[in-house]
Amino acid sequence: MSDADLLNTVARWIDEAQRVVALTGAGISTDSGIPDFRGPQGVWTRNPAAEKLSTIQNYLADPEVRRAAWRGRLEHTAWTAKPNRGHEALVRLERRGKLHALITQNVDELHQIAGTDRDRVIEVHGTIRRVMCWRCGARSPMERTLARVRAGEDDPACLSCGGILKSDTISFGQALVPEVIDRAMQVAGEADLLLAIGSTLQVYPVAGAVPLASRAGARVVIVNAEPTAMDDVADALLRGSIGEILPAICG
Ligand code: NAD
């Protein structure tokens, strides 16, 4: 089948579908200027040591790791990033009444900023736009704590209990939130078409949503520039630019 025929076939599958579940990874946000981790220009591909620094154990044990993390948060590309054609295509899918849920591994909230209904977005790795206290669990907007960092606090403590603050994301070594994962798996089982976009699909349990949806009878479409760990489960593999492919298939 030619590339154009394959795109037309998937567009028809989406026309026929009633409960599309999208599963997005870092690849959908690279066109917005936020680098992924494992792609050719990924943060960890370029600097393998960065992966080790991002474990929760190092963060809690070492104030220097936390100071570096806060400096990094101040300069994060997400604060100025804008949604791109990929995010916008998924908003159109929702307006057509087809988007059942959107599971995302991303922590940038660009889906919600693009206009996807917050209630449909399942953030399995949390969000960098919020801060959480490791001791008391209090949560607050990231911007408030960044203002303290800008004012000179290089490792700001929780204002309620003095505990260590971190972004409200799932760090390496940190447990996922069971209710969030359960919800992701439930919607994957309800899908009639699962659209996996911009993820290497090697991080479990989230990647398990792909074979789960397939076993439950959904068509599986993978959109990614490179091979993924789930290519053998896919009914269609769309290899190329997300910003070009999603507008072509989502209508
Ligand atoms: P990943 O880095 O493992 O893989 C991204 C994949 O997307 C790669 O295979 C890459 O080739 C592909 N890709 C990148 N840009 C593309 C484009 N424009 N068109 C087509 N394909 C493209 O991503 P992951 O599987 O989501 O895992 C990384 C983890 O790190 C996530 O779980 C997430 O929590 C976190 N993360 C989040 C962000 C974000 O919020 N934007 C950014 C980096 C990492």
Coordinates of C-alpha atoms and ligand atoms in Angstrom, one line a residue:
M1 CA 0.0 0.0 0.0
S2 CA 1.4 3.5 -0.8
D3 CA 1.8 6.0 2.0
A4 CA -1.2 8.0 0.7
D5 CA -3.4 4.9 0.5
L6 CA -2.4 4.0 4.1
L7 CA -3.3 7.5 5.3
N8 CA -6.6 7.3 3.5
T9 CA -7.3 3.9 5.1
V10 CA -6.6 5.2 8.6
A11 CA -8.6 8.3 8.0
R12 CA -11.5 6.0 7.0
W13 CA -11.0 3.9 10.2
I14 CA -11.3 7.1 12.2
D15 CA -14.4 8.1 10.4
E16 CA -15.9 4.7 11.3
A17 CA -14.7 4.8 14.9
Q18 CA -16.8 6.1 17.8
R19 CA -14.4 5.8 20.8
V20 CA -10.9 6.8 19.8
V21 CA -8.3 6.7 22.6
A22 CA -5.1 8.6 21.9
L23 CA -1.9 7.7 23.8
T24 CA 0.7 10.4 23.4
G25 CA 4.3 10.6 24.3
A26 CA 7.1 13.3 24.1
G27 CA 7.2 13.1 20.3
I28 CA 3.9 15.1 20.0
S29 CA 5.6 18.1 21.7
T30 CA 8.9 18.2 19.9
D31 CA 7.4 20.5 17.2
S32 CA 6.5 22.9 20.0
G33 CA 10.2 23.1 21.0
I34 CA 10.2 20.6 23.9
P35 CA 12.8 17.9 23.3
D36 CA 11.9 14.3 23.9
F37 CA 14.1 11.9 25.9
R38 CA 14.9 9.0 23.6
G39 CA 14.6 10.4 20.0
P40 CA 17.7 11.2 18.0
Q41 CA 17.9 14.7 19.6
G42 CA 16.5 13.5 22.9
V43 CA 17.7 14.8 26.3
W44 CA 19.0 11.3 27.3
T45 CA 20.4 10.4 23.9
R46 CA 22.6 13.5 24.1
N47 CA 23.4 13.3 27.8
P48 CA 22.9 9.7 29.3
A49 CA 23.9 11.0 32.8
A50 CA 20.7 13.1 32.9
E51 CA 18.6 10.0 33.3
K52 CA 20.4 9.1 36.5
L53 CA 20.1 12.6 37.9
S54 CA 16.3 12.4 37.5
T55 CA 15.8 9.6 40.0
I56 CA 13.7 10.4 43.1
Q57 CA 16.4 8.8 45.3
N58 CA 19.1 11.3 44.1
Y59 CA 16.6 14.2 44.3
L60 CA 15.7 13.5 47.9
A61 CA 19.2 12.7 49.1
D62 CA 21.3 15.5 47.4
P63 CA 20.5 19.2 47.8
E64 CA 22.8 19.9 44.8
V65 CA 20.6 17.7 42.6
R66 CA 17.6 19.7 43.8
R67 CA 19.3 23.0 43.2
A68 CA 20.2 21.9 39.6
A69 CA 16.6 20.7 39.1
W70 CA 15.2 24.1 40.2
R71 CA 17.6 25.9 37.9
G72 CA 16.4 23.6 35.1
R73 CA 12.7 24.2 35.9
L74 CA 13.2 28.0 35.7
E75 CA 14.4 27.6 32.1
H76 CA 12.1 24.8 31.0
T77 CA 11.1 25.1 27.4
A78 CA 7.5 24.3 28.4
W79 CA 6.8 27.8 29.8
T80 CA 7.0 29.4 26.4
A81 CA 5.9 26.4 24.2
K82 CA 2.7 26.6 22.2
P83 CA 0.6 23.7 21.1
N84 CA 1.3 22.5 17.5
R85 CA -0.6 20.9 14.6
G86 CA -0.5 17.5 16.3
H87 CA -2.2 18.8 19.5
E88 CA -4.7 20.8 17.4
A89 CA -5.6 17.7 15.3
L90 CA -6.6 15.9 18.5
V91 CA -8.8 18.8 19.5
R92 CA -10.6 18.5 16.1
L93 CA -11.1 14.8 16.7
E94 CA -12.7 15.6 20.0
R95 CA -15.0 18.2 18.4
R96 CA -16.1 15.5 15.9
G97 CA -17.3 13.6 19.0
K98 CA -14.8 10.8 18.5
L99 CA -12.3 11.2 21.3
H100 CA -13.1 9.0 24.2
A101 CA -10.0 9.8 26.2
L102 CA -6.5 11.0 25.8
I103 CA -3.8 9.2 27.8
T104 CA -0.6 11.2 27.9
Q105 CA 2.9 10.5 29.2
N106 CA 3.6 14.2 28.8
V107 CA 3.9 16.6 31.6
D108 CA 3.6 19.8 29.6
E109 CA -0.2 20.3 29.6
L110 CA -0.1 21.3 25.9
H111 CA -3.1 19.1 25.1
Q112 CA -5.2 21.1 27.7
I113 CA -3.8 24.4 26.5
A114 CA -4.7 23.4 22.9
G115 CA -8.3 22.9 24.0
T116 CA -8.7 19.2 24.8
D117 CA -11.2 18.8 27.6
R118 CA -9.3 18.4 30.9
D119 CA -11.7 15.7 32.0
R120 CA -10.7 13.5 29.0
V121 CA -6.9 13.9 29.6
I122 CA -5.3 11.2 31.8
E123 CA -1.8 12.4 32.8
V124 CA 0.0 9.2 33.8
H125 CA 3.3 11.0 34.6
G126 CA 1.8 14.1 36.2
T127 CA 2.4 17.7 35.3
I128 CA 5.3 20.2 35.6
R129 CA 2.8 23.0 36.1
R130 CA 2.2 21.9 39.7
V131 CA 4.5 21.5 42.7
M132 CA 4.0 18.8 45.4
C133 CA 5.5 18.4 48.8
W134 CA 7.2 15.1 49.3
R135 CA 6.4 15.1 53.1
C136 CA 2.8 16.4 53.4
G137 CA 1.6 16.0 49.8
A138 CA 0.4 19.6 49.5
R139 CA 0.1 20.8 45.9
S140 CA 0.3 24.3 44.5
P141 CA 0.9 26.0 41.2
M142 CA 4.5 25.7 39.9
E143 CA 4.6 29.4 39.1
R144 CA 4.4 30.4 42.8
T145 CA 7.5 28.3 43.7
L146 CA 9.4 29.5 40.7
A147 CA 8.9 33.1 41.8
R148 CA 10.6 32.1 45.1
V149 CA 13.5 30.5 43.2
R150 CA 13.8 33.7 41.1
A151 CA 13.9 35.7 44.3
G152 CA 16.9 33.7 45.6
E153 CA 15.7 30.5 47.3
D154 CA 17.7 27.8 45.4
D155 CA 16.0 24.8 47.1
P156 CA 12.6 26.1 48.3
A157 CA 10.9 24.1 51.1
C158 CA 7.2 23.5 51.6
L159 CA 5.6 26.6 53.2
S160 CA 3.2 24.4 55.2
C161 CA 5.6 21.7 56.7
G162 CA 9.1 22.5 55.6
G163 CA 9.3 19.3 53.4
I164 CA 11.1 18.9 50.1
L165 CA 9.3 20.3 47.1
K166 CA 9.4 18.8 43.6
S167 CA 7.4 19.1 40.4
D168 CA 4.2 17.0 40.5
T169 CA 5.6 14.5 38.0
I170 CA 6.5 10.9 38.4
S171 CA 10.3 10.7 38.7
F172 CA 12.3 7.6 38.0
G173 CA 12.0 5.3 41.1
Q174 CA 8.7 7.0 42.1
A175 CA 5.5 4.9 42.2
L176 CA 2.8 5.7 39.6
V177 CA -0.6 6.7 40.9
P178 CA -2.6 3.4 40.8
E179 CA -6.0 5.1 40.2
V180 CA -4.6 7.0 37.2
I181 CA -3.1 3.9 35.7
D182 CA -6.3 2.0 36.3
R183 CA -8.3 4.7 34.5
A184 CA -5.9 4.6 31.6
M185 CA -6.2 0.8 31.3
Q186 CA -9.9 1.0 31.5
V187 CA -10.3 3.5 28.7
A188 CA -7.9 1.6 26.6
G189 CA -10.1 -1.5 27.0
E190 CA -13.1 0.6 25.9
A191 CA -11.5 2.0 22.7
D192 CA -12.5 0.9 19.2
L193 CA -9.4 2.6 17.8
L194 CA -6.2 3.3 19.7
L195 CA -3.9 5.9 18.3
A196 CA -0.4 5.8 19.8
I197 CA 1.5 8.9 19.0
G198 CA 5.1 10.0 19.5
S199 CA 6.2 7.4 22.0
T200 CA 8.8 4.6 21.9
L201 CA 6.1 2.6 23.8
Q202 CA 8.7 1.0 26.1
V203 CA 7.7 2.4 29.4
Y204 CA 5.4 0.1 31.4
P205 CA 2.7 -0.2 32.5
V206 CA 1.4 2.5 30.1
A207 CA 2.8 0.8 27.0
G208 CA 0.6 -2.2 28.1
A209 CA -2.4 -0.1 27.0
V210 CA -1.6 -0.9 23.4
P211 CA -1.8 -4.7 23.5
L212 CA -4.7 -4.4 26.0
A213 CA -6.7 -2.3 23.5
S214 CA -5.9 -4.7 20.7
R215 CA -7.0 -7.8 22.6
A216 CA -10.3 -6.0 23.4
G217 CA -10.9 -5.6 19.7
A218 CA -9.6 -2.0 18.9
R219 CA -7.7 -1.2 15.8
V220 CA -4.2 0.0 16.7
V221 CA -2.5 2.8 14.8
I222 CA 1.0 3.9 15.7
V223 CA 2.3 7.3 14.5
N224 CA 6.0 7.8 15.2
A225 CA 9.2 8.7 13.3
E226 CA 11.0 5.6 14.5
P227 CA 10.2 2.0 15.2
T228 CA 8.5 1.4 18.6
A229 CA 8.3 -1.6 20.9
M230 CA 4.7 -2.2 19.9
D231 CA 5.0 -2.2 16.1
D232 CA 4.0 -5.9 15.9
V233 CA 0.7 -5.1 17.6
A234 CA -0.3 -2.3 15.2
D235 CA -2.9 -2.6 12.4
A236 CA -1.2 0.4 10.7
L237 CA 2.2 2.0 11.2
L238 CA 2.5 5.6 10.1
R239 CA 6.1 6.4 10.1
G240 CA 6.9 10.1 9.7
S241 CA 6.2 13.6 11.1
I242 CA 3.4 13.8 13.6
G243 CA 2.6 17.4 12.6
E244 CA 1.9 16.2 9.0
I245 CA 0.3 12.8 9.7
L246 CA -2.2 13.8 12.4
P247 CA -3.9 16.6 10.5
A248 CA -4.2 14.1 7.5
I249 CA -6.0 11.4 9.5
C250 CA -8.0 13.3 12.1
G251 CA -9.9 15.5 9.7
Ligands
NAD1 P1 10.4 9.1 24.1 O1 11.4 10.3 24.3 O2 10.8 7.8 24.6 O3 10.1 8.9 22.5 C1 9.6 9.9 21.7 C2 9.4 9.3 20.3 O4 8.8 10.2 19.5 C3 10.8 8.9 19.6 O5 10.7 7.5 19.1 C4 10.9 9.9 18.5 O6 11.6 9.4 17.4 C5 9.5 10.3 18.2 N1 9.3 11.6 17.7 C6 9.9 12.8 18.2 N2 9.4 13.9 17.6 C7 8.6 13.4 16.5 C8 7.9 14.0 15.5 N3 7.8 15.4 15.4 N4 7.2 13.2 14.6 C9 7.2 11.9 14.8 N5 7.9 11.2 15.8 C10 8.6 12.0 16.6 O7 9.0 9.6 24.6 P2 8.1 8.9 25.6 O8 7.9 7.5 25.1 O9 6.9 9.7 25.8 O10 8.9 8.8 27.0 C11 9.5 9.9 27.5 C12 9.1 10.1 29.0 O11 9.6 11.3 29.4 C13 7.6 10.3 29.0 O12 7.1 9.3 29.7 C14 7.3 11.7 29.7 O13 6.9 11.5 31.0 C15 8.7 12.3 29.7 N6 8.8 13.5 28.8 C16 7.8 14.4 28.6 C17 8.0 15.5 27.8 C18 6.8 16.4 27.6 O14 6.0 16.5 28.5 N7 6.8 17.1 26.5 C19 9.2 15.7 27.2 C20 10.2 14.7 27.4 C21 10.0 13.6 28.2

